[in-house]
Amino acid sequence: MAVNSVLFCLALFIVKVNSDILCENGFCGRHIRQNPCADPAPDCDLNNGTHSGVWLPSPTICNCCKFCLPMYNKGAPCSIGGPGTGITVGRCGEGLTCDSTTRVCVRMKTKCHDAQDDYDARQARSQTGYMEVRPECDAKGNFLSNVCVPSQTCFCQSEDGERIFGEVANTGSVSMPCTCSRLFHKIRKTISTSVPFPVVSYRCTSDGNFNPVQCFDRKCHCVDKITGIKTGTDVVDLDEQGITDLPCYEADLDLFRPRNISQRPFQYTTPCYDSVEERRQLIGQSKKDGYNVDYFSTFTSINCLPDGTFGRTLINANGTKVCINERSVRIGNYEAKINTPQYDEMDCKCAISSSLLSSSERPHCCSNGNFRPIQCRRGSCYCVDSDGRQEGMQTADINSLPCYTDNWRNC
């Protein structure tokens, strides 16, 4: 099958569906008089430590009756369905599942629950650090959308606990649904590597939420920052109008705003997106000219982040690598020379976290902008992972730390 030389775009449309069955006015009153409703389970009205439930549309004609779905606690009898397995009205509650052997609600076996168990076991032995945070899981047993490092930053994570795009300063009351970042991550993991062109999905903001302006095929519209659902009816065709005509446009989120934004040709793009488009056009022209095209090596070096930027490192003209922010402005004096371990391992996570903090008590970074493996705070030192999260106990005796090296100060 021939492959069209077009840039593949993936637009996921989120539709809100109303589950109510519409019936004529007065029908339910007549129906209930003739067919009285059964009493709903009391769990929804109680909603306490032992009984809880969720109100749902009733599985009756026109949803006329009230229906409560009980949520069973750990150890309660349950059913997985099937002949001879018995029937229960409710289902196991958040973080629980019905054991296929015992037919009782048990805690789900997930990575997040395992991480919680490990933390709890170490805490029971007084082996958790004062900067460690117990992992938080959602109703399905997956990791919550973000994790916060005390006195530093909060960043987005996948359902499996993998750090993904999106980071803000930890102010103590951070709301980070990270819906855009998580969607971007899922798309990248789902799309086959055999797709010849990069897949362009939603554009995110630095906190992992949706950029309020989304564009596909030079047509732009407004979306909700949290859900990504289209809002309003305004649509801007960049061939005819400027992006500032959209009511949701925010100049601060336009990372590479042109000086003459109100003049043609109208754009809402980034240098990374432009590089992808430039190579796409080059491939298209090469095919027309009869050349054999290697799609995959052509785009290997381009990997746009969810906000449309190249990344947080930049290679200078002299070959050294430096840390940059989302606007390609250099951060501090962090750098690494080519053909060194510091160059290959450079991720600038510490440099970026430090740049987001206003406090004087910032993390210690290596010369290449990575987190120093040993962090010290208020008389105690401890080991951290590549994201700056404490691992193990803190101590005043640095030599006893498992991550200690003779040159630990000058990484």
PDB file of C-alpha atoms in Angstrom, residues 139-300:
ATOM      1  CA  ALA A 139      -9.122   3.945  42.354  1.00  0.00           C
ATOM      2  CA  LYS A 140      -7.689   1.459  39.846  1.00  0.00           C
ATOM      3  CA  GLY A 141      -4.477   0.959  41.780  1.00  0.00           C
ATOM      4  CA  ASN A 142      -2.411   3.056  39.370  1.00  0.00           C
ATOM      5  CA  PHE A 143      -0.103   5.900  40.347  1.00  0.00           C
ATOM      6  CA  LEU A 144      -1.729   9.311  40.681  1.00  0.00           C
ATOM      7  CA  SER A 145      -1.084  11.849  37.941  1.00  0.00           C
ATOM      8  CA  ASN A 146       1.720  13.633  39.790  1.00  0.00           C
ATOM      9  CA  VAL A 147       4.242  13.242  42.573  1.00  0.00           C
ATOM     10  CA  CYS A 148       5.725  16.021  44.700  1.00  0.00           C
ATOM     11  CA  VAL A 149       9.213  16.233  46.168  1.00  0.00           C
ATOM     12  CA  PRO A 150       9.091  18.160  49.476  1.00  0.00           C
ATOM     13  CA  SER A 151      10.498  21.694  49.218  1.00  0.00           C
ATOM     14  CA  GLN A 152      11.232  21.197  45.512  1.00  0.00           C
ATOM     15  CA  THR A 153       8.849  20.554  42.623  1.00  0.00           C
ATOM     16  CA  CYS A 154       5.919  18.418  41.540  1.00  0.00           C
ATOM     17  CA  PHE A 155       6.057  16.553  38.235  1.00  0.00           C
ATOM     18  CA  CYS A 156       3.716  14.427  36.146  1.00  0.00           C
ATOM     19  CA  GLN A 157       3.921  10.662  36.078  1.00  0.00           C
ATOM     20  CA  SER A 158       2.296   7.897  34.061  1.00  0.00           C
ATOM     21  CA  GLU A 159      -0.064   5.300  35.497  1.00  0.00           C
ATOM     22  CA  ASP A 160       2.989   3.056  35.932  1.00  0.00           C
ATOM     23  CA  GLY A 161       4.880   5.698  37.907  1.00  0.00           C
ATOM     24  CA  GLU A 162       7.206   6.724  35.072  1.00  0.00           C
ATOM     25  CA  ARG A 163       8.142  10.400  35.107  1.00  0.00           C
ATOM     26  CA  ILE A 164       6.710  12.237  32.100  1.00  0.00           C
ATOM     27  CA  PHE A 165       6.511  15.820  30.843  1.00  0.00           C
ATOM     28  CA  GLY A 166       5.165  18.517  33.189  1.00  0.00           C
ATOM     29  CA  GLU A 167       6.685  20.184  36.261  1.00  0.00           C
ATOM     30  CA  VAL A 168       5.813  23.057  38.614  1.00  0.00           C
ATOM     31  CA  ALA A 169       7.134  24.394  41.914  1.00  0.00           C
ATOM     32  CA  ASN A 170       5.808  22.563  44.970  1.00  0.00           C
ATOM     33  CA  THR A 171       3.789  25.240  46.744  1.00  0.00           C
ATOM     34  CA  GLY A 172       2.082  22.803  49.093  1.00  0.00           C
ATOM     35  CA  SER A 173      -1.277  22.897  47.297  1.00  0.00           C
ATOM     36  CA  VAL A 174      -0.623  21.803  43.720  1.00  0.00           C
ATOM     37  CA  SER A 175      -3.348  20.641  41.329  1.00  0.00           C
ATOM     38  CA  MET A 176      -1.795  18.750  38.411  1.00  0.00           C
ATOM     39  CA  PRO A 177      -4.196  16.456  36.538  1.00  0.00           C
ATOM     40  CA  CYS A 178      -1.500  16.123  33.825  1.00  0.00           C
ATOM     41  CA  THR A 179      -4.219  14.984  31.405  1.00  0.00           C
ATOM     42  CA  CYS A 180      -2.472  16.299  28.299  1.00  0.00           C
ATOM     43  CA  SER A 181       0.923  14.941  29.279  1.00  0.00           C
ATOM     44  CA  ARG A 182      -0.538  11.522  30.063  1.00  0.00           C
ATOM     45  CA  LEU A 183      -2.437  11.449  26.763  1.00  0.00           C
ATOM     46  CA  PHE A 184       0.722  12.421  24.869  1.00  0.00           C
ATOM     47  CA  HIS A 185       2.643   9.661  26.658  1.00  0.00           C
ATOM     48  CA  LYS A 186       0.005   7.041  25.816  1.00  0.00           C
ATOM     49  CA  ILE A 187      -0.054   8.089  22.166  1.00  0.00           C
ATOM     50  CA  ARG A 188       3.728   7.794  21.898  1.00  0.00           C
ATOM     51  CA  LYS A 189       3.663   4.335  23.462  1.00  0.00           C
ATOM     52  CA  THR A 190       0.717   3.158  21.362  1.00  0.00           C
ATOM     53  CA  ILE A 191       1.681   4.365  17.886  1.00  0.00           C
ATOM     54  CA  SER A 192       3.700   1.820  15.936  1.00  0.00           C
ATOM     55  CA  THR A 193       7.331   2.670  15.263  1.00  0.00           C
ATOM     56  CA  SER A 194       6.709   1.704  11.631  1.00  0.00           C
ATOM     57  CA  VAL A 195       4.672   4.877  11.031  1.00  0.00           C
ATOM     58  CA  PRO A 196       6.866   6.786   8.551  1.00  0.00           C
ATOM     59  CA  PHE A 197       6.181  10.301   9.847  1.00  0.00           C
ATOM     60  CA  PRO A 198       6.122  11.669  13.418  1.00  0.00           C
ATOM     61  CA  VAL A 199       2.679  11.671  14.994  1.00  0.00           C
ATOM     62  CA  VAL A 200       1.554  15.114  16.119  1.00  0.00           C
ATOM     63  CA  SER A 201      -0.959  15.101  18.950  1.00  0.00           C
ATOM     64  CA  TYR A 202      -2.217  17.709  21.404  1.00  0.00           C
ATOM     65  CA  ARG A 203       0.047  20.516  22.571  1.00  0.00           C
ATOM     66  CA  CYS A 204       0.540  20.741  26.342  1.00  0.00           C
ATOM     67  CA  THR A 205       1.608  23.461  28.743  1.00  0.00           C
ATOM     68  CA  SER A 206       4.537  23.213  31.150  1.00  0.00           C
ATOM     69  CA  ASP A 207       2.312  21.848  33.943  1.00  0.00           C
ATOM     70  CA  GLY A 208       1.145  18.897  31.825  1.00  0.00           C
ATOM     71  CA  ASN A 209      -2.300  20.319  31.057  1.00  0.00           C
ATOM     72  CA  PHE A 210      -3.749  21.170  27.651  1.00  0.00           C
ATOM     73  CA  ASN A 211      -2.722  24.314  25.837  1.00  0.00           C
ATOM     74  CA  PRO A 212      -6.059  26.161  25.414  1.00  0.00           C
ATOM     75  CA  VAL A 213      -5.307  26.569  21.689  1.00  0.00           C
ATOM     76  CA  GLN A 214      -5.105  23.378  19.639  1.00  0.00           C
ATOM     77  CA  CYS A 215      -4.382  23.341  15.906  1.00  0.00           C
ATOM     78  CA  PHE A 216      -4.747  20.580  13.330  1.00  0.00           C
ATOM     79  CA  ASP A 217      -4.079  21.137   9.647  1.00  0.00           C
ATOM     80  CA  ARG A 218      -3.776  24.932  10.224  1.00  0.00           C
ATOM     81  CA  LYS A 219      -7.239  25.155  11.757  1.00  0.00           C
ATOM     82  CA  CYS A 220      -7.244  26.132  15.425  1.00  0.00           C
ATOM     83  CA  HIS A 221      -9.903  26.015  18.135  1.00  0.00           C
ATOM     84  CA  CYS A 222     -10.240  26.394  21.902  1.00  0.00           C
ATOM     85  CA  VAL A 223     -10.233  23.521  24.392  1.00  0.00           C
ATOM     86  CA  ASP A 224     -10.636  23.111  28.130  1.00  0.00           C
ATOM     87  CA  LYS A 225      -7.195  23.137  29.787  1.00  0.00           C
ATOM     88  CA  ILE A 226      -7.994  20.140  31.991  1.00  0.00           C
ATOM     89  CA  THR A 227     -10.145  17.877  29.821  1.00  0.00           C
ATOM     90  CA  GLY A 228      -9.036  18.865  26.320  1.00  0.00           C
ATOM     91  CA  ILE A 229     -12.689  19.021  25.246  1.00  0.00           C
ATOM     92  CA  LYS A 230     -13.422  21.630  22.593  1.00  0.00           C
ATOM     93  CA  THR A 231     -15.050  24.776  23.963  1.00  0.00           C
ATOM     94  CA  GLY A 232     -17.070  27.338  22.042  1.00  0.00           C
ATOM     95  CA  THR A 233     -17.586  27.476  18.298  1.00  0.00           C
ATOM     96  CA  ASP A 234     -14.708  29.756  17.305  1.00  0.00           C
ATOM     97  CA  VAL A 235     -12.353  28.332  14.681  1.00  0.00           C
ATOM     98  CA  VAL A 236      -9.392  30.168  13.175  1.00  0.00           C
ATOM     99  CA  ASP A 237      -8.048  29.193   9.766  1.00  0.00           C
ATOM    100  CA  LEU A 238      -4.415  30.310   9.817  1.00  0.00           C
ATOM    101  CA  ASP A 239      -4.529  30.778   6.060  1.00  0.00           C
ATOM    102  CA  GLU A 240      -7.058  33.556   6.622  1.00  0.00           C
ATOM    103  CA  GLN A 241      -6.829  34.768  10.252  1.00  0.00           C
ATOM    104  CA  GLY A 242      -4.305  35.359  13.006  1.00  0.00           C
ATOM    105  CA  ILE A 243      -4.209  33.124  16.073  1.00  0.00           C
ATOM    106  CA  THR A 244      -4.934  36.108  18.334  1.00  0.00           C
ATOM    107  CA  ASP A 245      -8.510  36.106  17.008  1.00  0.00           C
ATOM    108  CA  LEU A 246      -9.240  33.087  19.196  1.00  0.00           C
ATOM    109  CA  PRO A 247     -10.705  34.183  22.566  1.00  0.00           C
ATOM    110  CA  CYS A 248      -8.663  31.537  24.420  1.00  0.00           C
ATOM    111  CA  TYR A 249      -5.291  32.642  23.035  1.00  0.00           C
ATOM    112  CA  GLU A 250      -2.760  33.468  25.783  1.00  0.00           C
ATOM    113  CA  ALA A 251       0.415  35.253  24.741  1.00  0.00           C
ATOM    114  CA  ASP A 252       2.400  33.775  27.657  1.00  0.00           C
ATOM    115  CA  LEU A 253       1.758  30.267  26.330  1.00  0.00           C
ATOM    116  CA  ASP A 254       2.924  31.175  22.816  1.00  0.00           C
ATOM    117  CA  LEU A 255       6.555  30.235  23.465  1.00  0.00           C
ATOM    118  CA  PHE A 256       7.879  31.442  20.103  1.00  0.00           C
ATOM    119  CA  ARG A 257       5.543  34.291  19.275  1.00  0.00           C
ATOM    120  CA  PRO A 258       6.635  36.132  16.102  1.00  0.00           C
ATOM    121  CA  ARG A 259       7.226  39.868  16.323  1.00  0.00           C
ATOM    122  CA  ASN A 260       4.599  40.620  13.696  1.00  0.00           C
ATOM    123  CA  ILE A 261       1.981  38.146  14.858  1.00  0.00           C
ATOM    124  CA  SER A 262      -0.818  40.099  13.168  1.00  0.00           C
ATOM    125  CA  GLN A 263       0.816  39.965   9.732  1.00  0.00           C
ATOM    126  CA  ARG A 264       0.697  37.219   7.122  1.00  0.00           C
ATOM    127  CA  PRO A 265       1.666  34.438   6.927  1.00  0.00           C
ATOM    128  CA  PHE A 266      -0.145  33.611  10.172  1.00  0.00           C
ATOM    129  CA  GLN A 267       1.485  30.936  12.337  1.00  0.00           C
ATOM    130  CA  TYR A 268       1.096  29.169  15.661  1.00  0.00           C
ATOM    131  CA  THR A 269       4.101  26.901  15.697  1.00  0.00           C
ATOM    132  CA  THR A 270       7.501  26.173  17.235  1.00  0.00           C
ATOM    133  CA  PRO A 271      10.988  25.589  15.786  1.00  0.00           C
ATOM    134  CA  CYS A 272      10.631  21.861  16.493  1.00  0.00           C
ATOM    135  CA  TYR A 273       7.330  21.612  14.622  1.00  0.00           C
ATOM    136  CA  ASP A 274       8.882  23.630  11.789  1.00  0.00           C
ATOM    137  CA  SER A 275      11.789  21.176  11.567  1.00  0.00           C
ATOM    138  CA  VAL A 276       9.391  18.247  11.296  1.00  0.00           C
ATOM    139  CA  GLU A 277       7.414  20.011   8.572  1.00  0.00           C
ATOM    140  CA  GLU A 278      10.590  20.976   6.699  1.00  0.00           C
ATOM    141  CA  ARG A 279      11.784  17.372   6.602  1.00  0.00           C
ATOM    142  CA  ARG A 280       8.327  16.143   5.652  1.00  0.00           C
ATOM    143  CA  GLN A 281       8.330  18.450   2.653  1.00  0.00           C
ATOM    144  CA  LEU A 282      11.864  17.344   1.762  1.00  0.00           C
ATOM    145  CA  ILE A 283      10.775  13.698   1.798  1.00  0.00           C
ATOM    146  CA  GLY A 284       7.737  14.511  -0.325  1.00  0.00           C
ATOM    147  CA  GLN A 285       9.829  16.303  -2.916  1.00  0.00           C
ATOM    148  CA  SER A 286      12.429  13.514  -2.925  1.00  0.00           C
ATOM    149  CA  LYS A 287       9.725  10.946  -3.667  1.00  0.00           C
ATOM    150  CA  LYS A 288       8.430  13.075  -6.528  1.00  0.00           C
ATOM    151  CA  ASP A 289      11.965  13.268  -7.906  1.00  0.00           C
ATOM    152  CA  GLY A 290      12.202   9.481  -7.870  1.00  0.00           C
ATOM    153  CA  TYR A 291      14.611   8.997  -4.959  1.00  0.00           C
ATOM    154  CA  ASN A 292      14.398   6.154  -2.444  1.00  0.00           C
ATOM    155  CA  VAL A 293      13.546   7.671   0.929  1.00  0.00           C
ATOM    156  CA  ASP A 294      14.566   6.354   4.343  1.00  0.00           C
ATOM    157  CA  TYR A 295      11.748   7.723   6.492  1.00  0.00           C
ATOM    158  CA  PHE A 296      12.964   6.445   9.808  1.00  0.00           C
ATOM    159  CA  SER A 297      16.543   7.735   9.964  1.00  0.00           C
ATOM    160  CA  THR A 298      15.314  11.071   8.606  1.00  0.00           C
ATOM    161  CA  PHE A 299      13.196  11.791  11.687  1.00  0.00           C
ATOM    162  CA  THR A 300      15.241   9.973  14.335  1.00  0.00           C
TER     163      THR A 300
END
